[in-house]
PDB file of C-alpha atoms in Angstrom:
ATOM      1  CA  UNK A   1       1.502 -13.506   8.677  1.00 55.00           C
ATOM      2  CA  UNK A   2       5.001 -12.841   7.011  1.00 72.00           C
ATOM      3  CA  UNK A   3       4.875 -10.637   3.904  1.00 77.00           C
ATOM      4  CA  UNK A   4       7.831 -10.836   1.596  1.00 85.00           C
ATOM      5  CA  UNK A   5       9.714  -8.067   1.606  1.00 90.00           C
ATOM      6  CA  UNK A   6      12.405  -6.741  -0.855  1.00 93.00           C
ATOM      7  CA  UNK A   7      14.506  -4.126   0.355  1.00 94.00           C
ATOM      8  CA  UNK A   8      16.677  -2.229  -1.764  1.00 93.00           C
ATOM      9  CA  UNK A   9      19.442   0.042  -0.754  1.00 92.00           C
ATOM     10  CA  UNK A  10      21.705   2.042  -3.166  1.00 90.00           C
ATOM     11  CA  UNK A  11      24.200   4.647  -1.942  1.00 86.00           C
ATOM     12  CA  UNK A  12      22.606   3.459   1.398  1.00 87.00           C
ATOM     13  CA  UNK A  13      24.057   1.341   4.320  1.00 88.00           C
ATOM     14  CA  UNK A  14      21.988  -1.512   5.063  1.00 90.00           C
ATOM     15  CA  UNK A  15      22.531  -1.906   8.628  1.00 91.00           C
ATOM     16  CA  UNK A  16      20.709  -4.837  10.937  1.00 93.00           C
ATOM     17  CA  UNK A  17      18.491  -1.377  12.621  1.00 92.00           C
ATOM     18  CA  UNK A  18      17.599  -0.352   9.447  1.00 92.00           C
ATOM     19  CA  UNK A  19      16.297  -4.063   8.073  1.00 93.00           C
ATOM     20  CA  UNK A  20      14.484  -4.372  11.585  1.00 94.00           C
ATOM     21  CA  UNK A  21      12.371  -0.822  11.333  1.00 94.00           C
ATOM     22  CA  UNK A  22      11.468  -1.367   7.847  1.00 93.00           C
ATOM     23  CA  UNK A  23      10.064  -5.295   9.106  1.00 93.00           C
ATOM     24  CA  UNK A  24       8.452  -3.276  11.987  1.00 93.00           C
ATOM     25  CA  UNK A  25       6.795  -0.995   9.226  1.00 93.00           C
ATOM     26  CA  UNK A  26       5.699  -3.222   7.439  1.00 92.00           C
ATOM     27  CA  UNK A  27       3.746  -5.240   8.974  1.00 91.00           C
ATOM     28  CA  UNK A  28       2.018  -2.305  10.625  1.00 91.00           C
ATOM     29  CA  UNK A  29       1.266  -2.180   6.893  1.00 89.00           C
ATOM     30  CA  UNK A  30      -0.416  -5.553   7.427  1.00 88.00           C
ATOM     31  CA  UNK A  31      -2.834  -4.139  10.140  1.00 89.00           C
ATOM     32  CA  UNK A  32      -4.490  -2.086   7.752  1.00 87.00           C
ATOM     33  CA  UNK A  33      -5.200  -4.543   4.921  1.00 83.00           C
ATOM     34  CA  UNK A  34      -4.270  -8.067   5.870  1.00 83.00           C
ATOM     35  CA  UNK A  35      -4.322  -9.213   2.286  1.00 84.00           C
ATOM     36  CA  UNK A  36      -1.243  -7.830   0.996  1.00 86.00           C
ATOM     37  CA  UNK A  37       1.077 -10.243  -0.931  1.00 88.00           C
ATOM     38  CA  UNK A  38       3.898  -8.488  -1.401  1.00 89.00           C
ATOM     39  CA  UNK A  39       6.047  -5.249  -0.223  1.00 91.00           C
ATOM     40  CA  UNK A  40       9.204  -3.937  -1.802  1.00 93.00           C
ATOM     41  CA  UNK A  41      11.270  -0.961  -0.477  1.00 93.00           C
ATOM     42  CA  UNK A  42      14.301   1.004  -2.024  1.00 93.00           C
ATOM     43  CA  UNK A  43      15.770   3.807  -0.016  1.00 91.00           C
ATOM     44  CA  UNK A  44      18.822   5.562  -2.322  1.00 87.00           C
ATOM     45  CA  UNK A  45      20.805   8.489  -1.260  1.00 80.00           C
ATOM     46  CA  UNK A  46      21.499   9.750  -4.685  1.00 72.00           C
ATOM     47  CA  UNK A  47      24.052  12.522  -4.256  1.00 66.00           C
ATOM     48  CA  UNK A  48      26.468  11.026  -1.707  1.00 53.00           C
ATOM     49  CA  UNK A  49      28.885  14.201  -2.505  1.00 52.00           C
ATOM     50  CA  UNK A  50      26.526  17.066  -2.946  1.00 50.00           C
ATOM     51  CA  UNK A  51      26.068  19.199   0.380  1.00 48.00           C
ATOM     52  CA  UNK A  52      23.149  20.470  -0.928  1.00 51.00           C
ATOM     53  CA  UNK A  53      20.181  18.640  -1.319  1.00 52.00           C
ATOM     54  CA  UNK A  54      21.310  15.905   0.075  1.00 52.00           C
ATOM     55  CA  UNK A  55      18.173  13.437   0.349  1.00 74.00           C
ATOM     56  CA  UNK A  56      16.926  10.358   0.595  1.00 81.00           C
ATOM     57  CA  UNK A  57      14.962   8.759  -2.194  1.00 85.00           C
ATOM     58  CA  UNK A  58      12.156   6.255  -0.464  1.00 89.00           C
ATOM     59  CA  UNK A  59       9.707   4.257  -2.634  1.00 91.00           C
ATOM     60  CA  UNK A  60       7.200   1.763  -1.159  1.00 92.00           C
ATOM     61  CA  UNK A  61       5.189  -0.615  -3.843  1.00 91.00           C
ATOM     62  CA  UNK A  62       2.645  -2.597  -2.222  1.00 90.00           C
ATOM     63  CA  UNK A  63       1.054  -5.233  -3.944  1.00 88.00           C
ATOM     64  CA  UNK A  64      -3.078  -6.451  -3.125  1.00 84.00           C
ATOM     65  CA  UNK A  65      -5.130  -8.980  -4.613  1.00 81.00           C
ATOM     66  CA  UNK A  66      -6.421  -8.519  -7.268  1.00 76.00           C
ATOM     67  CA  UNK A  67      -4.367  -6.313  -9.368  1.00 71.00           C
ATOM     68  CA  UNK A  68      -3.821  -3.760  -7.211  1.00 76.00           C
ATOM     69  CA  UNK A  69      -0.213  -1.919  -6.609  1.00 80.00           C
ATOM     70  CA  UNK A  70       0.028   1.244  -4.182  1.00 79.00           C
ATOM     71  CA  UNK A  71       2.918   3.145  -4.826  1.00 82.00           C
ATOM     72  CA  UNK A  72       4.599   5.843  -2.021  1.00 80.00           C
ATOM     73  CA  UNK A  73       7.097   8.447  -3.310  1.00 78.00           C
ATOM     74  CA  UNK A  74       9.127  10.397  -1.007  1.00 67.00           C
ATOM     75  CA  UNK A  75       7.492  13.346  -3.624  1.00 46.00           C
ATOM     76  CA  UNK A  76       4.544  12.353  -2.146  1.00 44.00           C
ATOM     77  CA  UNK A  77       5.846  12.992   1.585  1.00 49.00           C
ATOM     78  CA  UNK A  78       6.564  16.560   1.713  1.00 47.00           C
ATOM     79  CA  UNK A  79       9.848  18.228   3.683  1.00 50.00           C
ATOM     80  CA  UNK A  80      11.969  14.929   3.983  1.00 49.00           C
ATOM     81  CA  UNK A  81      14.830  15.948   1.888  1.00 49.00           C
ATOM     82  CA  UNK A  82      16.872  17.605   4.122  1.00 48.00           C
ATOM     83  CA  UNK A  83      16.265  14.968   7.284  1.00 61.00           C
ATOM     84  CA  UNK A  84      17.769  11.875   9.015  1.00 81.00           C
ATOM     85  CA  UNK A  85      16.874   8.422   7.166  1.00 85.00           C
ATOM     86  CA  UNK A  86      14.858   6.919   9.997  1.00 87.00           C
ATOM     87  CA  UNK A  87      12.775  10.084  10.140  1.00 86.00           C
ATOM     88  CA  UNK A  88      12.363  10.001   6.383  1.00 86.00           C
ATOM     89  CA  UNK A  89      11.506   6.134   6.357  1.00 89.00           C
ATOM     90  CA  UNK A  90       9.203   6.884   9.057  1.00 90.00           C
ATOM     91  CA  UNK A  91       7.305   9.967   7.115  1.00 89.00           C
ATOM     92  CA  UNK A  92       7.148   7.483   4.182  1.00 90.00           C
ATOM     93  CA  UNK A  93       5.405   4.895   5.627  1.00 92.00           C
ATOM     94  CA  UNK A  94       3.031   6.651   7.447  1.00 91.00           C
ATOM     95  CA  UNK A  95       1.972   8.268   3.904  1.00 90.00           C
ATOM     96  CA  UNK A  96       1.751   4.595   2.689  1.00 90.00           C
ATOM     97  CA  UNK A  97      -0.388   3.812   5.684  1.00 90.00           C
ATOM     98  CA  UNK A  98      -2.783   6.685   4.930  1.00 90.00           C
ATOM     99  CA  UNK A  99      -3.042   5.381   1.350  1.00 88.00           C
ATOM    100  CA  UNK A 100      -3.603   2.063   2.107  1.00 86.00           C
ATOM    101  CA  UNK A 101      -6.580   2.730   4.895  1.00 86.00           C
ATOM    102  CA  UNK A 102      -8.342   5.324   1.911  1.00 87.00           C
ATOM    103  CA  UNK A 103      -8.028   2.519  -0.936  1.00 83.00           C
ATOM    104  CA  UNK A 104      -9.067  -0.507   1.670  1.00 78.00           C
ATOM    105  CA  UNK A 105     -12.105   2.099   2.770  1.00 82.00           C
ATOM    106  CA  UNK A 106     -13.324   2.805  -1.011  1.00 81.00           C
ATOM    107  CA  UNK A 107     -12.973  -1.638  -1.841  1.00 75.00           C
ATOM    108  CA  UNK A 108     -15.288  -2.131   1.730  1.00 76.00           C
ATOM    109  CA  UNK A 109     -17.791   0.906   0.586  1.00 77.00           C
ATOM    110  CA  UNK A 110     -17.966  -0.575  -3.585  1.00 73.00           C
ATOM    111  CA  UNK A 111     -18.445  -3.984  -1.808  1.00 73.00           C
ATOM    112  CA  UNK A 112     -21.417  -2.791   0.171  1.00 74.00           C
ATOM    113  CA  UNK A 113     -23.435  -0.820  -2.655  1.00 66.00           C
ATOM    114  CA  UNK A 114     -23.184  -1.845  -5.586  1.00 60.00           C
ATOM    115  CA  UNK A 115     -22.778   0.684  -8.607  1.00 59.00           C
ATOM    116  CA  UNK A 116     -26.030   2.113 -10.144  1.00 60.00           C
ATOM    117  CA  UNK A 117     -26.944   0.346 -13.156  1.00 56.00           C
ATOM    118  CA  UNK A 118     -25.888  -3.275 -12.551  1.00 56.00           C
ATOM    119  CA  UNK A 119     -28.244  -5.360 -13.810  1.00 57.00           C
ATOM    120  CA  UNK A 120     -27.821  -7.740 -11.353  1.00 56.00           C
ATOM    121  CA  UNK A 121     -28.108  -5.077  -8.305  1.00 54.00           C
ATOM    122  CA  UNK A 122     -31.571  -5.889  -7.267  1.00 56.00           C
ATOM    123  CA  UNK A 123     -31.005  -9.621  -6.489  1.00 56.00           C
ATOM    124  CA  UNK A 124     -29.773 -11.297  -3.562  1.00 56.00           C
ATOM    125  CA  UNK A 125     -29.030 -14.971  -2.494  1.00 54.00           C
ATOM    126  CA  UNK A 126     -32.701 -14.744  -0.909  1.00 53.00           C
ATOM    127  CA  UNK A 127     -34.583 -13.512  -3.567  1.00 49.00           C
ATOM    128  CA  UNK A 128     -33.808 -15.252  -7.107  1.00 50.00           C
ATOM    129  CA  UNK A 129     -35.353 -13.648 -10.364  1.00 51.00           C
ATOM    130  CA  UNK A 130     -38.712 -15.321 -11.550  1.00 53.00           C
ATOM    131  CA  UNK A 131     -38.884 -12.955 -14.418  1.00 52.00           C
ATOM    132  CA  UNK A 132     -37.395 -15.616 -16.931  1.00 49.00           C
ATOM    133  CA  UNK A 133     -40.076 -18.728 -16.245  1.00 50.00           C
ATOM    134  CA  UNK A 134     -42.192 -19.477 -18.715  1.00 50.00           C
ATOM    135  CA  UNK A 135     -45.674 -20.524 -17.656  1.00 49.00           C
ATOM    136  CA  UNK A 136     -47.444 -23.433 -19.712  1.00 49.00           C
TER     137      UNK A 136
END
């Protein structure tokens, strides 16, 4: 399946190789939750004439029914601030892909028991709830 993709580049040259990994990312992104609607990237190099500290800014927002957004921060992705952009796209996404397994592992696990307390908890398809007959 294709997810739309936004890609956003600002102080950044948005070169055919570039486009191509970040497709290639994402829909690795795919393999770990299939139901994701929507993916936009912006990569910024935001001191083109500093020589120090000259990094990349990466943010990944990943949107998954319902109402949830995952958000990656290069902050979030420790040591990329002095490296190449591939290797900093790279680091990003595999942070993203870590993120996305946890939160897809903790909606399976709520699925499967639900929370103490529920009301509803006890009942299944198989066994519906006599307890509000009336007998005459």
């Amino acid at each position: 399946m294709r997810i739309p993709l936004e890609l956003t580049f600002r102080g950044v040259e948005k070169t055919p190789r570039l486009k191509a990994m970040i497709h290639r990312k994402v829909e690795k992104l795919a393999q770990v939750n299939p139901r994701i609607t929507s993916c936009h990237v912006a990569i910024e190099h935001p001191n083109e004439v500093a020589t120090v500290g000259n990094g990349y800014r990466i943010r990944i927002e990943v949107r998954i029914p319902p109402k949830t957004s995952i958000v990656i921060k290069e902050s979030e992705c420790h040591g990329i601030a002095h490296e190449r952009l591939e290797a900093a796209i790279r680091k990003t996404f595999d942070a993203a892909r870590v993120k996305m397994a946890r939160e897809y592992q903790k909606r399976i696990r709520r699925s499967q028991h639900p929370a103490k307390g529920d009301r509803y908890s006890h009942l299944t398809p198989e066994e519906p709830d006599d307890s509000y007959r009336v007998s005459m």
